Amino acid sequence: MSVNFIGYIGFNNTSEIHGVRKRVLDRTYVVDALRAQEEGGFDRVLIPFGSNSPESQIVAAYGAALTTRLGFLVAHRPGFTQPTLAARQLATLDQLSQGRVAVHIITGGADEEMARDGDIGTTKAERYARSDEYLAILRQEWSAKTPFDHDGKFYHIRQASSAIHPENLPVFFGGTSAEAIDVAGRHADVYATWGETLDATREIVARVRASAARHGRQIGFSLSLRPVIADTEEAAWKRADEIVERVRARREDAGLPTSGHRPPNDGSRRLLETASSTRRDARLWTGVAQLTGAAGNSTGLVGTPEQVADALLEYHRIGIGNFLIRGFDPLADAIAYGRDLIPLVREKVAASGDLAAAS
Ligand SMILES: Cc1cc2nc3c(=O)[nH]c(=O)nc-3n(C[C@H](O)[C@H](O)[C@H](O)COP(=O)(O)O)c2cc1C
C-alpha cells in the first residue's frame, strides 16, 4: 500500500499557540504554504471549511493556479449548495487543476456552527441522511450520460445533466458517529479520522471496512496528526510541553476552559477518551487535545523524525494510507516535515513493501 501526505492551508500562519483560532485570510502565507508543501513533497493540502472561514473551493482554485503537482483536499459541507451545482463546481476545479482535486465531506458536528449559515433545527442524524442523498446526487451529476430526475427526502431534481465530468475526483469523508460510518461505507473512497491509539484506530478501520463491505466496496483511510519532531527525543517532548503551556496561557487569556469539555461531536469525544493520559502507546501525545476539548486534529506523535516515522509506519501497517499532518508553527513545521519526516516515511514504507514482497 502506498503512503500519501496531506498538508494544510489554514488561511494564516497561526495555530492554538497563538490564541483563539482566527480564520482571516493572509494571502502571503497561503502562497508560501502552497509552495513550501509542493516543494516539500506533500501530495495534497486540506483546505478546511467553517461557517466563518474563507471559501475552501475558491482558495483551492487560487492554489491550483499557483502550483503544478500539489493536490487539493477541499472541505465541503452538504446542505448549503444544491448537490448538482456543487458537483459541477468541483468538476470545474478538477478539470482546471488537471485532476488534482479531492473533496472532503464534512457534515457538521455542532448545531450552532450550522445555524451560522442558516441551517437551523436539523439534527446531526438528519444532516448525515442529507449527506447520504447529497453524495448520491453528486456522483450521478458527475457520471450520468443522460438527464436524470431525483426525488428524495431532501432534494427534488428534474432532468439534471452536466456537460462537465471529473476525471477522477476522490471523495473523503469525516465523522465517527454511527451515521457517519454508515454513509462513509456507502459513498467514500477515503475515510478520514483523527489520531487515536493504535488499538482504537484498528477498531474504527475494521468498522468502516465492514460498512463499505456491506456495499461491496473497498475504502482507504486518512489519519490526522500534529507531529512534534526535534533532533533528540528529549528535545521533542520539551517542545511538546512548551506547546501545551502556550496553548494553556492563550486559552486562559481568552477566558476559555482548559478542562471539563463536553464536545458535541463523537469524533472529539473519542479523542478525549484517548486523552485520558497525556502519553499513549509509544509516543502518541494528547496534551493539546486535553486543553482544547479535542476540537479537530489535536493529537500528535512526539520524537525524533526517525521515531515519529516508525510510529507512522505502525498506523500504515493497520491500513492508514494517508497522513494529514500539520504543526503548531504551520509554515515552519510544514517545511520541517517535508525535509525531515516525509522522505523517511516513504523510504520505510518502500522498504517494508520490499520486505512484504520478499516474504
Ligand atoms: C480530517 C478531518 C477534517 C475535518 N475538517 C473539518 C472542517 O474543515 N470543518 C468542519 O466543520 N469539520 C471538519 N471535520 C469534522 C467532521 O467532519 C464532522 O463534522 C465531525 O467529526 C462530527 O462528526 P461526528 O460527530 O460524526 O464525529 C473534519 C473531520 C476530519 C476527520
Tab-separated table of C-alpha atoms and ligand atoms in Angstrom:
chain	number	residue	atom	x	y	z
A	1	MET	CA	0.000	0.000	0.000
A	2	SER	CA	1.359	3.431	-0.930
A	3	VAL	CA	1.609	6.309	1.535
A	4	ASN	CA	0.316	9.842	0.882
A	5	PHE	CA	0.887	13.019	2.858
A	6	ILE	CA	-1.781	15.672	3.183
A	7	GLY	CA	-0.741	19.078	4.455
A	8	TYR	CA	-2.935	22.018	5.418
A	9	ILE	CA	-3.709	25.564	4.336
A	10	GLY	CA	-5.304	27.128	7.409
A	11	PHE	CA	-5.560	30.578	5.739
A	12	ASN	CA	-2.892	32.168	8.015
A	13	ASN	CA	0.279	31.212	9.872
A	14	THR	CA	-1.304	30.782	13.291
A	15	SER	CA	-2.448	27.892	15.481
A	16	GLU	CA	-3.644	27.232	19.047
A	17	ILE	CA	-0.309	28.504	20.451
A	18	HIS	CA	-1.018	31.971	19.038
A	19	GLY	CA	-4.511	32.370	20.517
A	20	VAL	CA	-8.145	31.782	19.610
A	21	ARG	CA	-8.354	30.457	16.031
A	22	LYS	CA	-8.658	33.326	13.573
A	23	ARG	CA	-9.649	32.336	10.040
A	24	VAL	CA	-8.524	35.601	8.475
A	25	LEU	CA	-7.019	35.182	5.005
A	26	ASP	CA	-3.312	36.011	4.759
A	27	ARG	CA	-2.552	35.776	1.020
A	28	THR	CA	1.238	35.860	1.502
A	29	TYR	CA	1.050	32.926	3.942
A	30	VAL	CA	-1.242	30.987	1.582
A	31	VAL	CA	1.222	31.421	-1.304
A	32	ASP	CA	4.241	30.499	0.878
A	33	ALA	CA	2.460	27.478	2.396
A	34	LEU	CA	1.364	26.194	-1.025
A	35	ARG	CA	4.896	26.486	-2.406
A	36	ALA	CA	6.548	25.006	0.709
A	37	GLN	CA	4.221	21.971	0.708
A	38	GLU	CA	4.600	21.398	-3.049
A	39	GLU	CA	8.408	21.592	-2.775
A	40	GLY	CA	8.287	19.533	0.457
A	41	GLY	CA	6.753	16.530	-1.304
A	42	PHE	CA	3.248	16.713	0.153
A	43	ASP	CA	0.705	15.007	-2.116
A	44	ARG	CA	-2.223	17.211	-1.168
A	45	VAL	CA	-3.224	20.047	1.148
A	46	LEU	CA	-6.510	20.212	3.064
A	47	ILE	CA	-8.411	23.469	2.691
A	48	PRO	CA	-10.745	23.477	5.726
A	49	PHE	CA	-14.227	24.930	5.871
A	50	GLY	CA	-16.164	26.618	8.615
A	51	SER	CA	-19.151	28.937	8.922
A	52	ASN	CA	-16.828	31.911	9.477
A	53	SER	CA	-13.987	30.914	7.140
A	54	PRO	CA	-12.848	31.900	3.669
A	55	GLU	CA	-14.421	29.670	0.999
A	56	SER	CA	-12.437	26.456	0.529
A	57	GLN	CA	-13.143	25.949	-3.198
A	58	ILE	CA	-12.004	29.461	-4.083
A	59	VAL	CA	-8.772	29.040	-2.105
A	60	ALA	CA	-8.212	25.704	-3.893
A	61	ALA	CA	-8.775	27.311	-7.303
A	62	TYR	CA	-6.265	30.021	-6.412
A	63	GLY	CA	-3.806	27.379	-5.192
A	64	ALA	CA	-4.210	25.215	-8.293
A	65	ALA	CA	-3.239	28.171	-10.474
A	66	LEU	CA	-0.062	28.740	-8.423
A	67	THR	CA	1.103	25.107	-8.322
A	68	THR	CA	1.640	22.280	-10.814
A	69	ARG	CA	1.838	18.974	-8.883
A	70	LEU	CA	0.249	19.608	-5.465
A	71	GLY	CA	-3.234	18.152	-4.936
A	72	PHE	CA	-6.086	19.761	-3.006
A	73	LEU	CA	-8.481	18.237	-0.472
A	74	VAL	CA	-11.386	20.661	-0.409
A	75	ALA	CA	-13.530	20.521	2.735
A	76	HIS	CA	-17.176	20.806	1.664
A	77	ARG	CA	-20.309	20.860	3.788
A	78	PRO	CA	-23.565	19.490	2.324
A	79	GLY	CA	-26.745	21.462	2.897
A	80	PHE	CA	-25.904	24.936	1.625
A	81	THR	CA	-25.342	24.444	-2.114
A	82	GLN	CA	-27.551	22.292	-4.320
A	83	PRO	CA	-25.672	18.998	-4.925
A	84	THR	CA	-25.940	19.254	-8.731
A	85	LEU	CA	-24.315	22.717	-8.630
A	86	ALA	CA	-21.655	21.598	-6.105
A	87	ALA	CA	-20.871	18.666	-8.419
A	88	ARG	CA	-20.227	21.000	-11.343
A	89	GLN	CA	-18.218	23.435	-9.193
A	90	LEU	CA	-15.933	20.580	-8.064
A	91	ALA	CA	-15.756	19.119	-11.597
A	92	THR	CA	-14.709	22.539	-12.922
A	93	LEU	CA	-11.972	22.763	-10.275
A	94	ASP	CA	-10.928	19.209	-11.135
A	95	GLN	CA	-10.567	19.956	-14.856
A	96	LEU	CA	-8.838	23.329	-14.418
A	97	SER	CA	-6.363	21.711	-11.989
A	98	GLN	CA	-5.917	18.722	-14.312
A	99	GLY	CA	-7.266	16.160	-11.872
A	100	ARG	CA	-5.600	17.442	-8.666
A	101	VAL	CA	-8.790	17.822	-6.593
A	102	ALA	CA	-10.440	15.627	-3.968
A	103	VAL	CA	-13.432	16.637	-1.850
A	104	HIS	CA	-13.662	16.127	1.916
A	105	ILE	CA	-17.300	15.870	3.023
A	106	ILE	CA	-17.834	17.367	6.481
A	107	THR	CA	-21.369	17.029	7.755
A	108	GLY	CA	-21.020	19.296	10.720
A	109	GLY	CA	-20.972	18.200	14.335
A	110	ALA	CA	-22.199	21.378	16.033
A	111	ASP	CA	-25.730	22.847	15.608
A	112	GLU	CA	-24.611	26.448	16.215
A	113	GLU	CA	-21.926	26.054	13.538
A	114	MET	CA	-24.653	25.069	11.035
A	115	ALA	CA	-27.030	27.796	12.209
A	116	ARG	CA	-24.448	30.472	11.322
A	117	ASP	CA	-25.046	29.603	7.652
A	118	GLY	CA	-28.799	29.296	8.111
A	119	ASP	CA	-29.195	25.562	8.722
A	120	ILE	CA	-31.330	25.757	11.904
A	121	GLY	CA	-33.055	22.840	13.602
A	122	THR	CA	-31.635	19.887	11.670
A	123	THR	CA	-30.359	17.121	13.916
A	124	LYS	CA	-26.949	15.544	13.280
A	125	ALA	CA	-28.693	12.320	12.183
A	126	GLU	CA	-30.755	14.319	9.655
A	127	ARG	CA	-27.577	16.044	8.446
A	128	TYR	CA	-25.951	12.653	7.777
A	129	ALA	CA	-29.086	11.418	5.968
A	130	ARG	CA	-28.873	14.593	3.856
A	131	SER	CA	-25.149	13.951	3.176
A	132	ASP	CA	-26.088	10.436	2.037
A	133	GLU	CA	-28.585	11.754	-0.517
A	134	TYR	CA	-26.283	14.647	-1.438
A	135	LEU	CA	-23.403	12.258	-2.297
A	136	ALA	CA	-25.652	10.039	-4.413
A	137	ILE	CA	-26.678	13.086	-6.482
A	138	LEU	CA	-23.105	14.426	-6.625
A	139	ARG	CA	-21.866	11.136	-8.148
A	140	GLN	CA	-24.848	10.972	-10.515
A	141	GLU	CA	-24.220	14.521	-11.765
A	142	TRP	CA	-20.558	13.555	-12.261
A	143	SER	CA	-21.291	10.373	-14.207
A	144	ALA	CA	-24.782	10.499	-15.792
A	145	LYS	CA	-24.689	10.334	-19.578
A	146	THR	CA	-28.417	11.185	-19.896
A	147	PRO	CA	-30.579	13.674	-17.913
A	148	PHE	CA	-31.876	12.321	-14.584
A	149	ASP	CA	-34.627	13.064	-12.104
A	150	HIS	CA	-34.355	12.637	-8.345
A	151	ASP	CA	-36.998	12.634	-5.637
A	152	GLY	CA	-35.637	12.117	-2.154
A	153	LYS	CA	-36.244	13.362	1.410
A	154	PHE	CA	-34.093	16.473	0.968
A	155	TYR	CA	-33.712	17.069	-2.793
A	156	HIS	CA	-36.034	17.053	-5.828
A	157	ILE	CA	-34.455	17.431	-9.253
A	158	ARG	CA	-35.792	17.321	-12.805
A	159	GLN	CA	-33.735	16.440	-15.882
A	160	ALA	CA	-30.329	17.241	-14.351
A	161	SER	CA	-27.473	16.885	-16.804
A	162	SER	CA	-23.905	18.172	-16.578
A	163	ALA	CA	-21.634	18.974	-19.509
A	164	ILE	CA	-18.588	18.665	-17.232
A	165	HIS	CA	-17.422	15.425	-15.673
A	166	PRO	CA	-14.364	14.952	-13.423
A	167	GLU	CA	-11.625	12.520	-14.479
A	168	ASN	CA	-11.195	11.002	-11.022
A	169	LEU	CA	-12.329	13.035	-8.034
A	170	PRO	CA	-11.868	11.095	-4.774
A	171	VAL	CA	-14.442	11.567	-2.015
A	172	PHE	CA	-13.058	11.754	1.522
A	173	PHE	CA	-15.487	11.624	4.464
A	174	GLY	CA	-15.102	12.597	8.144
A	175	GLY	CA	-17.153	11.770	11.237
A	176	THR	CA	-17.085	8.895	13.730
A	177	SER	CA	-20.725	8.664	14.751
A	178	ALA	CA	-22.593	5.523	13.622
A	179	GLU	CA	-24.447	7.550	10.990
A	180	ALA	CA	-21.143	8.871	9.635
A	181	ILE	CA	-19.645	5.385	9.306
A	182	ASP	CA	-22.775	4.168	7.524
A	183	VAL	CA	-22.690	6.986	4.943
A	184	ALA	CA	-18.915	6.664	4.519
A	185	GLY	CA	-19.296	2.943	3.770
A	186	ARG	CA	-21.829	3.681	1.048
A	187	HIS	CA	-20.031	6.599	-0.667
A	188	ALA	CA	-16.500	7.420	0.480
A	189	ASP	CA	-13.267	6.500	-1.296
A	190	VAL	CA	-11.260	7.514	1.791
A	191	TYR	CA	-12.473	7.647	5.394
A	192	ALA	CA	-10.737	10.396	7.388
A	193	THR	CA	-10.304	10.365	11.145
A	194	TRP	CA	-8.262	11.933	13.931
A	195	GLY	CA	-5.222	10.449	15.713
A	196	GLU	CA	-6.270	7.859	18.316
A	197	THR	CA	-4.255	4.963	19.754
A	198	LEU	CA	-3.279	2.058	17.502
A	199	ASP	CA	-5.950	-0.152	19.073
A	200	ALA	CA	-8.704	2.450	18.721
A	201	THR	CA	-7.632	3.128	15.129
A	202	ARG	CA	-7.611	-0.603	14.343
A	203	GLU	CA	-11.173	-0.784	15.729
A	204	ILE	CA	-12.526	2.098	13.635
A	205	VAL	CA	-10.729	0.820	10.494
A	206	ALA	CA	-12.462	-2.533	10.959
A	207	ARG	CA	-15.880	-0.887	11.478
A	208	VAL	CA	-15.541	1.318	8.404
A	209	ARG	CA	-14.257	-1.575	6.257
A	210	ALA	CA	-17.266	-3.644	7.348
A	211	SER	CA	-19.584	-0.745	6.467
A	212	ALA	CA	-18.043	-0.486	2.979
A	213	ALA	CA	-18.104	-4.285	2.505
A	214	ARG	CA	-21.887	-4.192	3.095
A	215	HIS	CA	-21.991	-2.268	-0.207
A	216	GLY	CA	-19.364	-4.415	-1.934
A	217	ARG	CA	-16.873	-1.552	-1.712
A	218	GLN	CA	-13.230	-1.069	-0.738
A	219	ILE	CA	-12.271	2.066	1.199
A	220	GLY	CA	-8.999	3.842	2.064
A	221	PHE	CA	-8.072	5.701	5.245
A	222	SER	CA	-6.621	9.049	6.301
A	223	LEU	CA	-5.340	9.811	9.804
A	224	SER	CA	-4.824	13.347	11.116
A	225	LEU	CA	-1.912	14.098	13.463
A	226	ARG	CA	0.227	17.014	14.753
A	227	PRO	CA	3.804	15.634	14.727
A	228	VAL	CA	6.309	17.313	17.079
A	229	ILE	CA	9.824	16.466	15.892
A	230	ALA	CA	13.291	17.502	17.134
A	231	ASP	CA	16.883	16.255	16.941
A	232	THR	CA	16.527	14.323	20.209
A	233	GLU	CA	13.523	12.664	21.866
A	234	GLU	CA	14.111	14.764	24.969
A	235	ALA	CA	14.071	17.998	22.938
A	236	ALA	CA	10.864	16.882	21.177
A	237	TRP	CA	8.997	16.227	24.447
A	238	LYS	CA	10.343	19.521	25.826
A	239	ARG	CA	8.860	21.239	22.755
A	240	ALA	CA	5.565	19.414	23.255
A	241	ASP	CA	5.416	20.613	26.862
A	242	GLU	CA	6.142	24.187	25.729
A	243	ILE	CA	3.310	23.963	23.199
A	244	VAL	CA	0.924	22.825	25.946
A	245	GLU	CA	1.922	25.733	28.209
A	246	ARG	CA	1.483	28.265	25.379
A	247	VAL	CA	-1.952	26.874	24.484
A	248	ARG	CA	-2.983	26.900	28.167
A	249	ALA	CA	-1.840	30.534	28.558
A	250	ARG	CA	-3.648	31.652	25.381
A	251	ARG	CA	-6.877	29.949	26.446
A	252	GLU	CA	-6.710	31.414	29.950
A	253	ASP	CA	-6.035	34.871	28.448
A	254	ALA	CA	-9.177	34.422	26.314
A	255	GLY	CA	-11.223	33.107	29.250
A	256	LEU	CA	-11.645	29.745	27.523
A	257	PRO	CA	-11.930	26.465	29.514
A	258	THR	CA	-8.891	24.177	29.713
A	259	SER	CA	-10.811	21.196	31.152
A	260	GLY	CA	-14.318	19.783	31.679
A	261	HIS	CA	-15.054	19.844	27.928
A	262	ARG	CA	-18.276	18.278	26.549
A	263	PRO	CA	-17.826	18.338	22.770
A	264	PRO	CA	-20.960	17.973	20.600
A	265	ASN	CA	-19.399	15.534	18.150
A	266	ASP	CA	-18.406	11.887	18.536
A	267	GLY	CA	-15.010	12.434	16.954
A	268	SER	CA	-13.913	14.822	19.682
A	269	ARG	CA	-15.459	12.656	22.412
A	270	ARG	CA	-13.416	9.680	21.188
A	271	LEU	CA	-10.285	11.822	21.090
A	272	LEU	CA	-10.914	12.991	24.671
A	273	GLU	CA	-11.088	9.339	25.729
A	274	THR	CA	-7.746	8.882	24.021
A	275	ALA	CA	-6.553	11.897	26.035
A	276	SER	CA	-7.235	10.134	29.371
A	277	SER	CA	-3.460	10.310	29.766
A	278	THR	CA	-1.020	12.685	28.083
A	279	ARG	CA	1.076	9.934	26.505
A	280	ARG	CA	-0.454	6.820	24.865
A	281	ASP	CA	1.274	3.968	23.015
A	282	ALA	CA	4.964	4.721	22.413
A	283	ARG	CA	4.667	8.401	21.534
A	284	LEU	CA	1.026	9.472	20.952
A	285	TRP	CA	0.671	12.846	22.727
A	286	THR	CA	-2.680	14.260	23.783
A	287	GLY	CA	-1.660	17.420	25.707
A	288	VAL	CA	-3.381	19.899	23.392
A	289	ALA	CA	-6.483	17.708	22.950
A	290	GLN	CA	-6.959	17.711	26.749
A	291	LEU	CA	-6.833	21.534	26.872
A	292	THR	CA	-8.956	22.286	23.787
A	293	GLY	CA	-11.601	19.587	24.122
A	294	ALA	CA	-10.107	17.805	21.112
A	295	ALA	CA	-11.716	20.242	18.655
A	296	GLY	CA	-10.421	18.645	15.486
A	297	ASN	CA	-6.923	17.420	14.658
A	298	SER	CA	-5.322	17.858	18.097
A	299	THR	CA	-3.198	14.788	18.966
A	300	GLY	CA	0.381	14.226	17.847
A	301	LEU	CA	3.394	11.944	17.669
A	302	VAL	CA	6.460	13.220	19.530
A	303	GLY	CA	10.096	12.247	18.970
A	304	THR	CA	12.959	12.396	16.512
A	305	PRO	CA	11.993	12.165	12.812
A	306	GLU	CA	13.150	8.506	12.879
A	307	GLN	CA	10.951	7.709	15.908
A	308	VAL	CA	7.902	9.517	14.504
A	309	ALA	CA	8.415	7.838	11.108
A	310	ASP	CA	8.436	4.431	12.818
A	311	ALA	CA	5.242	5.327	14.694
A	312	LEU	CA	3.548	6.385	11.440
A	313	LEU	CA	4.619	3.068	9.927
A	314	GLU	CA	2.655	1.294	12.701
A	315	TYR	CA	-0.505	3.100	11.575
A	316	HIS	CA	0.346	2.382	7.931
A	317	ARG	CA	0.517	-1.339	8.769
A	318	ILE	CA	-3.097	-1.255	10.043
A	319	GLY	CA	-4.402	0.328	6.838
A	320	ILE	CA	-3.721	4.078	7.011
A	321	GLY	CA	-2.554	5.113	3.528
A	322	ASN	CA	-2.933	8.879	4.031
A	323	PHE	CA	-1.456	11.008	6.816
A	324	LEU	CA	-2.899	14.506	7.287
A	325	ILE	CA	-0.218	16.363	9.229
A	326	ARG	CA	0.108	19.951	10.421
A	327	GLY	CA	2.169	21.639	13.097
A	328	PHE	CA	1.752	24.415	15.617
A	329	ASP	CA	4.067	26.720	13.613
A	330	PRO	CA	2.208	25.985	10.400
A	331	LEU	CA	4.739	27.132	7.770
A	332	ALA	CA	7.967	26.251	9.624
A	333	ASP	CA	6.627	22.820	10.614
A	334	ALA	CA	5.411	22.059	7.082
A	335	ILE	CA	8.913	22.819	5.804
A	336	ALA	CA	10.466	20.600	8.512
A	337	TYR	CA	8.072	17.711	7.741
A	338	GLY	CA	8.956	17.925	4.023
A	339	ARG	CA	12.696	17.969	4.802
A	340	ASP	CA	12.987	15.528	7.736
A	341	LEU	CA	9.871	13.338	8.016
A	342	ILE	CA	8.121	12.629	4.694
A	343	PRO	CA	11.203	11.266	2.824
A	344	LEU	CA	11.967	8.995	5.801
A	345	VAL	CA	8.451	7.543	5.920
A	346	ARG	CA	8.441	6.981	2.162
A	347	GLU	CA	11.771	5.110	2.439
A	348	LYS	CA	10.478	2.963	5.320
A	349	VAL	CA	7.204	2.162	3.524
A	350	ALA	CA	9.120	1.225	0.370
A	351	ALA	CA	11.487	-0.961	2.420
A	352	SER	CA	8.587	-2.606	4.310
A	353	GLY	CA	6.859	-3.136	0.939
A	354	ASP	CA	10.019	-4.860	-0.370
A	355	LEU	CA	10.147	-6.938	2.852
A	356	ALA	CA	6.476	-7.946	2.488
A	357	ALA	CA	7.042	-8.765	-1.212
A	358	ALA	CA	10.184	-10.785	-0.309
A	359	SER	CA	8.388	-12.778	2.444
B	1	LIG	C1	-9.748	15.005	8.733
B	1	LIG	C2	-10.980	15.769	9.162
B	1	LIG	C3	-11.135	17.086	8.745
B	1	LIG	C4	-12.263	17.806	9.123
B	1	LIG	N1	-12.388	19.063	8.688
B	1	LIG	C5	-13.432	19.789	9.076
B	1	LIG	C6	-13.587	21.139	8.620
B	1	LIG	O1	-12.788	21.645	7.828
B	1	LIG	N2	-14.654	21.840	9.074
B	1	LIG	C7	-15.599	21.261	9.938
B	1	LIG	O2	-16.534	21.922	10.296
B	1	LIG	N3	-15.495	19.975	10.362
B	1	LIG	C8	-14.436	19.254	9.953
B	1	LIG	N4	-14.342	17.953	10.381
B	1	LIG	C9	-15.382	17.435	11.326
B	1	LIG	C10	-16.217	16.333	10.789
B	1	LIG	O3	-16.472	16.386	9.524
B	1	LIG	C11	-17.529	16.086	11.475
B	1	LIG	O4	-18.381	17.084	11.232
B	1	LIG	C12	-17.395	15.907	12.878
B	1	LIG	O5	-16.377	14.986	13.084
B	1	LIG	C13	-18.668	15.474	13.520
B	1	LIG	O6	-18.948	14.244	13.251
B	1	LIG	P1	-19.168	13.026	14.281
B	1	LIG	O7	-19.962	13.522	15.441
B	1	LIG	O8	-19.923	12.056	13.425
B	1	LIG	O9	-17.827	12.557	14.679
B	1	LIG	C14	-13.244	17.200	9.967
B	1	LIG	C15	-13.094	15.864	10.388
B	1	LIG	C16	-11.973	15.155	9.997
B	1	LIG	C17	-11.808	13.736	10.480
